[in-house]
Short mmCIF file of C-alpha atoms in Angstrom, two decimals:
data_model
loop_
_atom_site.label_atom_id
_atom_site.label_comp_id
_atom_site.label_asym_id
_atom_site.label_seq_id
_atom_site.Cartn_x
_atom_site.Cartn_y
_atom_site.Cartn_z
CA MET A 20 49.21 35.27 271.48
CA GLU A 21 49.08 31.87 270.11
CA ASN A 22 49.97 31.91 266.84
CA ASN A 23 52.94 34.42 267.75
CA MET A 24 50.00 36.69 266.06
CA GLU A 25 50.53 40.05 267.76
CA ASP A 26 48.93 41.51 269.88
CA CYS A 27 49.33 45.62 269.80
CA TRP A 28 47.51 48.02 268.96
CA GLU A 29 48.24 52.19 268.53
CA LEU A 30 48.43 56.16 269.41
CA ALA A 31 49.13 57.68 265.54
CA GLY A 32 51.93 55.67 264.91
CA HIS A 33 53.21 54.64 268.03
CA LYS A 34 52.65 50.48 268.95
CA PHE A 35 51.85 49.66 272.37
CA HIS A 36 51.57 46.19 274.12
CA SER A 37 50.04 47.35 277.21
CA ARG A 38 46.69 48.09 277.44
CA PHE A 39 46.92 49.61 281.21
CA ILE A 40 47.63 53.52 281.21
CA LEU A 41 48.74 54.06 284.63
CA GLY A 42 48.64 57.90 286.16
CA SER A 43 50.78 58.99 289.12
CA GLY A 44 49.71 61.83 290.95
CA LYS A 45 48.58 60.72 294.94
CA TYR A 46 51.14 58.52 295.77
CA SER A 47 55.47 58.20 296.63
CA LEU A 48 57.65 58.95 293.53
CA LYS A 49 59.67 56.01 295.63
CA LEU A 50 56.10 53.85 294.26
CA ILE A 51 56.10 54.85 291.02
CA GLU A 52 59.26 52.45 289.23
CA ALA A 53 57.75 49.01 290.98
CA ALA A 54 53.96 50.31 290.02
CA VAL A 55 55.13 50.99 286.68
CA LYS A 56 57.20 47.14 286.96
CA ASP A 57 54.71 44.97 288.01
CA ALA A 58 51.46 47.28 285.90
CA GLY A 59 53.96 46.79 283.01
CA THR A 60 52.84 49.96 281.87
CA GLU A 61 54.34 51.59 279.15
CA ILE A 62 52.15 55.01 279.43
CA VAL A 63 52.38 56.58 282.24
CA THR A 64 50.58 60.42 282.68
CA LEU A 65 52.25 63.48 284.05
CA ALA A 66 50.69 66.55 285.06
CA VAL A 67 52.45 70.63 284.36
CA ARG A 68 52.55 72.20 287.77
CA ARG A 69 54.50 75.33 289.21
CA ALA A 70 57.95 74.57 290.05
CA ASN A 71 59.68 75.21 293.34
CA THR A 72 62.97 74.92 293.98
CA GLN A 73 61.86 72.95 297.77
CA ASP A 74 60.93 69.67 295.51
CA LYS A 75 64.44 68.62 294.70
CA GLU A 76 63.15 65.38 293.06
CA ASN A 77 61.75 64.98 289.81
CA ILE A 78 59.34 62.41 288.88
CA LEU A 79 60.42 61.58 285.58
CA ASP A 80 64.02 59.90 287.60
CA TYR A 81 61.00 57.26 288.46
CA ILE A 82 59.76 56.30 285.16
CA PRO A 83 61.86 53.99 283.60
CA LYS A 84 63.68 55.61 280.36
CA GLN A 85 61.21 53.42 277.43
CA VAL A 86 58.13 54.43 278.54
CA THR A 87 55.71 56.95 276.93
CA LEU A 88 55.10 60.00 278.99
CA LEU A 89 52.30 61.28 278.72
CA PRO A 90 51.28 65.11 279.78
CA ASN A 91 47.61 65.33 281.07
CA THR A 92 47.03 69.15 281.14
CA SER A 93 44.53 69.04 284.87
CA GLY A 94 44.16 72.98 285.86
CA ALA A 95 42.44 73.43 282.55
CA ARG A 96 39.57 75.13 282.52
CA ASN A 97 38.91 76.40 278.93
CA ALA A 98 40.75 74.81 275.77
CA GLU A 99 42.92 77.93 275.56
CA GLU A 100 44.35 77.32 279.22
CA ALA A 101 44.29 73.61 277.45
CA VAL A 102 46.54 74.80 274.99
CA ARG A 103 48.58 76.47 277.16
CA ILE A 104 49.21 73.58 279.40
CA ALA A 105 50.00 71.27 276.77
CA ARG A 106 52.59 73.41 274.26
CA LEU A 107 55.26 73.94 277.87
CA ALA A 108 54.43 70.30 278.51
CA ARG A 109 56.20 69.47 274.49
CA ALA A 110 58.77 71.64 275.51
CA MET A 111 59.85 70.40 278.43
CA GLY A 112 61.23 68.27 275.22
CA CYS A 113 59.51 64.70 276.46
CA GLY A 114 57.40 63.84 272.92
CA ASP A 115 53.74 65.05 271.80
CA PHE A 116 51.45 63.13 273.32
CA VAL A 117 48.98 64.64 275.44
CA LYS A 118 46.16 63.60 277.80
CA ILE A 119 43.77 66.83 277.44
CA GLU A 120 41.97 67.47 280.70
CA ILE A 121 39.52 70.45 280.52
CA MET A 122 37.22 71.97 283.63
CA ARG A 123 34.94 73.96 284.73
CA ASP A 124 33.28 72.24 287.47
CA SER A 125 35.61 71.30 291.44
CA LYS A 126 32.74 69.96 292.78
CA TYR A 127 31.85 66.47 290.17
CA LEU A 128 35.56 67.03 287.73
CA LEU A 129 33.30 66.36 284.82
CA PRO A 130 35.40 67.00 281.37
CA ASP A 131 34.32 69.99 279.37
CA ASN A 132 33.40 68.20 275.95
CA SER A 133 32.55 71.39 273.97
CA GLU A 134 36.39 72.89 275.00
CA THR A 135 37.52 69.43 274.79
CA ILE A 136 36.90 69.42 270.37
CA LYS A 137 38.69 72.72 271.16
CA ALA A 138 41.50 71.77 272.48
CA THR A 139 41.88 68.20 270.61
CA GLU A 140 41.96 70.45 267.46
CA ILE A 141 43.72 72.99 267.96
CA LEU A 142 46.74 70.79 269.37
CA ALA A 143 45.70 67.93 266.63
CA LYS A 144 46.50 70.10 263.72
CA GLU A 145 49.90 71.55 265.67
CA GLY A 146 51.21 67.96 265.89
CA PHE A 147 50.26 66.20 268.83
CA VAL A 148 49.11 62.61 269.58
CA VAL A 149 45.59 64.12 271.33
CA LEU A 150 44.26 61.71 274.17
CA PRO A 151 40.33 63.61 275.56
CA TYR A 152 39.00 62.52 278.08
CA MET A 153 35.12 63.14 278.45
CA TYR A 154 31.55 62.66 279.15
CA PRO A 155 31.22 59.63 277.08
CA ASP A 156 28.44 61.20 274.61
CA LEU A 157 28.50 59.37 270.43
CA ASN A 158 28.68 62.59 268.91
CA VAL A 159 31.05 64.48 271.23
CA ALA A 160 33.27 60.91 270.16
CA ARG A 161 33.12 61.87 266.82
CA ASP A 162 33.41 65.28 266.59
CA LEU A 163 36.90 64.69 268.88
CA VAL A 164 37.52 62.10 265.33
CA SER A 165 36.93 64.56 263.11
CA ALA A 166 38.92 67.23 265.63
CA GLY A 167 42.01 64.62 264.69
CA ALA A 168 42.31 62.91 268.31
CA ALA A 169 43.33 59.78 268.46
CA ALA A 170 42.15 57.79 270.64
CA VAL A 171 39.14 58.64 273.63
CA MET A 172 39.06 58.23 277.08
CA PRO A 173 35.25 58.28 278.02
CA LEU A 174 35.49 58.58 281.94
CA ALA A 175 33.88 55.46 283.54
CA ALA A 176 32.79 56.94 286.54
CA PRO A 177 33.99 60.53 288.62
CA ILE A 178 37.19 61.18 288.60
CA GLY A 179 38.73 59.58 292.27
CA SER A 180 35.95 58.01 293.15
CA ASN A 181 36.91 54.18 292.41
CA LYS A 182 32.73 53.05 291.05
CA GLY A 183 33.41 51.54 288.63
CA LEU A 184 31.30 51.49 285.15
CA ALA A 185 29.07 53.95 285.69
CA THR A 186 28.90 55.17 282.19
CA LYS A 187 29.30 51.10 280.74
CA GLU A 188 26.45 51.53 277.83
CA PHE A 189 27.52 55.12 277.29
CA ILE A 190 30.97 53.76 276.77
CA GLN A 191 30.17 50.21 275.02
CA ILE A 192 28.39 52.50 271.98
CA LEU A 193 31.67 54.69 271.43
CA ILE A 194 33.83 50.86 271.24
CA ASP A 195 30.71 49.74 268.63
CA GLU A 196 31.04 53.14 266.75
CA ILE A 197 34.84 55.01 266.53
CA ASP A 198 37.03 53.75 264.91
CA LEU A 199 39.82 54.88 267.03
CA PRO A 200 41.38 53.84 270.57
CA ILE A 201 39.25 54.50 273.94
CA ILE A 202 40.83 53.73 276.28
CA VAL A 203 38.49 53.91 279.71
CA ASP A 204 39.75 56.30 281.79
CA ALA A 205 38.74 57.65 285.94
CA GLY A 206 36.57 56.43 287.83
CA ILE A 207 38.16 51.94 287.93
CA GLY A 208 38.63 51.39 290.90
CA ALA A 209 38.77 47.57 291.13
CA PRO A 210 40.55 44.91 288.08
CA SER A 211 36.94 43.41 287.93
CA GLN A 212 36.23 46.57 286.61
CA ALA A 213 39.38 47.19 284.18
CA CYS A 214 38.40 43.69 282.93
CA GLU A 215 34.61 44.08 282.47
CA ALA A 216 35.54 47.87 280.46
CA MET A 217 38.28 45.06 279.07
CA GLU A 218 36.03 42.53 277.69
CA MET A 219 33.74 45.13 276.05
CA GLY A 220 36.70 45.84 273.97
CA ALA A 221 37.97 49.00 275.08
CA ALA A 222 41.18 49.22 274.29
CA ALA A 223 43.21 49.97 276.88
CA ILE A 224 42.27 51.28 280.30
CA MET A 225 43.47 54.27 282.25
CA ALA A 226 44.14 53.90 286.53
CA ASN A 227 45.36 56.39 289.29
CA THR A 228 43.21 56.51 292.14
CA ALA A 229 42.62 52.81 291.92
CA LEU A 230 46.47 51.79 292.93
CA ALA A 231 47.43 55.24 295.17
CA THR A 232 44.38 54.70 296.90
CA ALA A 233 45.41 50.15 297.47
CA GLY A 234 46.37 48.81 300.58
CA ASN A 235 49.38 48.05 298.77
CA LEU A 236 49.80 50.15 295.59
CA PRO A 237 52.25 47.43 293.71
CA LEU A 238 50.45 44.70 294.33
CA MET A 239 47.56 46.18 292.59
CA ALA A 240 49.54 47.44 289.99
CA ALA A 241 50.10 43.33 289.88
CA ALA A 242 45.97 42.87 289.85
CA PHE A 243 45.28 45.32 287.00
CA LYS A 244 48.08 43.93 285.06
CA GLU A 245 45.81 40.33 285.09
CA ALA A 246 42.64 41.72 284.92
CA ILE A 247 43.22 43.57 281.99
CA ALA A 248 44.88 41.25 280.30
CA ALA A 249 42.09 38.74 280.72
CA GLY A 250 39.24 40.66 279.86
CA ARG A 251 41.44 40.94 276.71
CA LYS A 252 41.40 37.91 275.97
CA ALA A 253 38.38 37.17 276.32
CA TYR A 254 36.78 39.69 274.41
CA LEU A 255 38.52 38.42 271.94
CA SER A 256 37.56 34.82 272.46
CA GLY A 257 34.19 36.49 272.30
CA LEU A 258 32.02 35.61 275.64
CA GLY A 259 29.62 32.89 275.98
CA ARG A 260 26.08 33.96 274.80
CA VAL A 261 23.43 34.73 278.00
CA LEU A 262 20.08 33.17 277.86
CA VAL A 263 17.12 35.31 278.10
CA ARG A 264 15.76 32.50 279.94
CA GLY A 265 15.99 29.65 281.91
CA ALA A 266 18.99 26.66 281.56
CA GLU A 267 20.59 24.65 279.88
CA ALA A 268 21.90 21.23 281.14
CA SER A 269 26.46 21.84 280.63
CA ASP A 270 26.70 17.19 280.86
CA PRO A 271 24.69 14.55 278.44
CA LEU A 272 21.12 14.44 278.68
CA THR A 273 20.85 11.20 278.52
CA GLY A 274 23.19 7.60 280.60
CA PHE A 275 21.65 9.31 283.97
CA LEU A 276 21.47 6.27 286.36
CA HIS A 277 17.89 6.47 287.17
CA ASP A 278 17.12 5.37 283.22
CA MET B 3 58.99 93.72 289.88
CA VAL B 4 58.48 91.13 287.88
CA THR B 5 56.06 88.38 287.91
CA ILE B 6 57.50 84.90 288.32
CA ASN B 7 55.09 81.87 289.25
CA GLY B 8 53.10 84.23 290.84
CA LYS B 9 54.90 86.25 292.58
CA ALA B 10 56.05 89.70 292.44
CA GLU B 11 60.89 88.90 292.30
CA GLN B 12 63.65 91.69 292.18
CA ALA B 13 65.07 90.23 288.58
CA ALA B 14 64.52 93.15 286.65
CA GLY B 15 68.36 93.87 284.84
CA ARG B 16 68.75 90.45 284.62
CA SER B 17 68.76 87.13 282.16
CA ILE B 18 66.13 84.23 282.58
CA ALA B 19 69.43 82.39 282.65
CA ALA B 20 70.75 83.64 285.55
CA TRP B 21 67.98 83.84 287.78
CA LEU B 22 67.28 80.43 287.56
CA GLU B 23 70.18 79.71 288.76
CA ALA B 24 70.39 81.92 291.19
CA ALA B 25 66.62 80.55 292.36
CA GLY B 26 68.34 76.88 291.94
CA TYR B 27 66.25 75.62 288.98
CA GLY B 28 69.49 75.55 287.70
CA GLY B 29 69.63 71.36 285.88
CA ARG B 30 66.52 71.01 286.12
CA MET B 31 64.08 69.90 283.76
CA ILE B 32 61.36 72.73 282.94
CA ALA B 33 59.35 74.95 280.76
CA VAL B 34 59.68 78.86 280.76
CA GLU B 35 57.04 80.85 279.77
CA TYR B 36 57.90 84.77 278.93
CA ASN B 37 54.92 87.25 278.84
CA GLY B 38 52.89 84.57 277.70
CA GLU B 39 55.41 83.07 275.18
CA ILE B 40 57.50 79.33 275.42
CA ILE B 41 61.11 79.83 275.01
CA SER B 42 63.71 77.74 275.08
CA ALA B 43 66.44 76.82 277.00
CA ALA B 44 68.92 78.61 274.29
CA GLN B 45 66.70 81.40 274.75
CA TYR B 46 67.74 81.63 278.59
CA PRO B 47 71.20 84.10 278.82
CA GLN B 48 69.67 85.91 276.11
CA VAL B 49 66.53 87.19 277.61
CA ILE B 50 66.73 90.14 279.84
CA LEU B 51 64.13 91.10 282.88
CA HIS B 52 62.15 93.85 283.07
CA ASP B 53 60.08 95.23 285.42
CA GLY B 54 57.06 94.21 284.39
CA ASP B 55 57.78 91.35 283.19
CA VAL B 56 55.49 88.01 283.83
CA VAL B 57 57.56 84.84 283.64
CA GLU B 58 55.63 81.62 284.64
CA ILE B 59 57.90 78.30 285.03
CA VAL B 60 56.68 75.09 285.90
CA CYS B 61 57.53 70.82 286.17
CA PHE B 62 55.59 67.97 285.52
CA MET B 63 54.28 66.49 288.50
CA GLY B 64 52.53 63.43 289.37
CA GLY B 65 49.31 63.64 288.06
CA GLY B 66 46.13 61.49 286.11
#
């Protein structure tokens, strides 16, 4: 930033500079380190699953130590299951952060907002830094604030769809009305879409599939990093106005050669 | 039989620590739920498995 002002954001008192939260699903462990580095990310999401002894490799060996781990509760179908997964994640000793993800629908993978509020309340009381993934609804977002969420994570489009800001109008309402960081999660498929969400005033972007399905994952991570930084600067600047109709010259209106 | 991660295992009479070591979980970053309660690593040697017990062993994997 100019004038040396730090442009950072916070989750429950933890300060972050990067506004890009990276998912670690659906790609090779060997690419994670490069993705984290090229994305400049400080937060990486993980899933909690039954362990087996066939997988010899530990994903944590591929994530730089300074990165904050954000386990999700994927697989949870209700608040009770999400709370169970969050507690197990914390028992692994990698911090108190949790992304609540509760779905009862395996076709569209839409979050269950009411169960998400219940899980947020329970886990926030237990000292977790709770980041609930939700369908963008202002009333639900307000309930999540009351329940003790550290941020709100509205979906842009169905998970894994790469369709972009399908819920743009409703995310904007959350950004305008909710006093917590709004992290746009799910559906962001291209850097231009991440940039647009940042221009709207989102605090951060979370992406996984956009990178996992890209031609060159580390290169796409770098592209997202630049797009998110560009969108953030545009938001801080304030976008230029849009004319309702007509045109307005950018050039002087005097001194024409035909005068 | 003890149900471990959904599978019936001949584990009764052994401690969780002994079972984990024999199964190849030694040194792995895992969390263990024993009959619905999360137990700490310090408790693994003290908890003796019985027939009918249900154990879940979880770890982190890639995810969004």
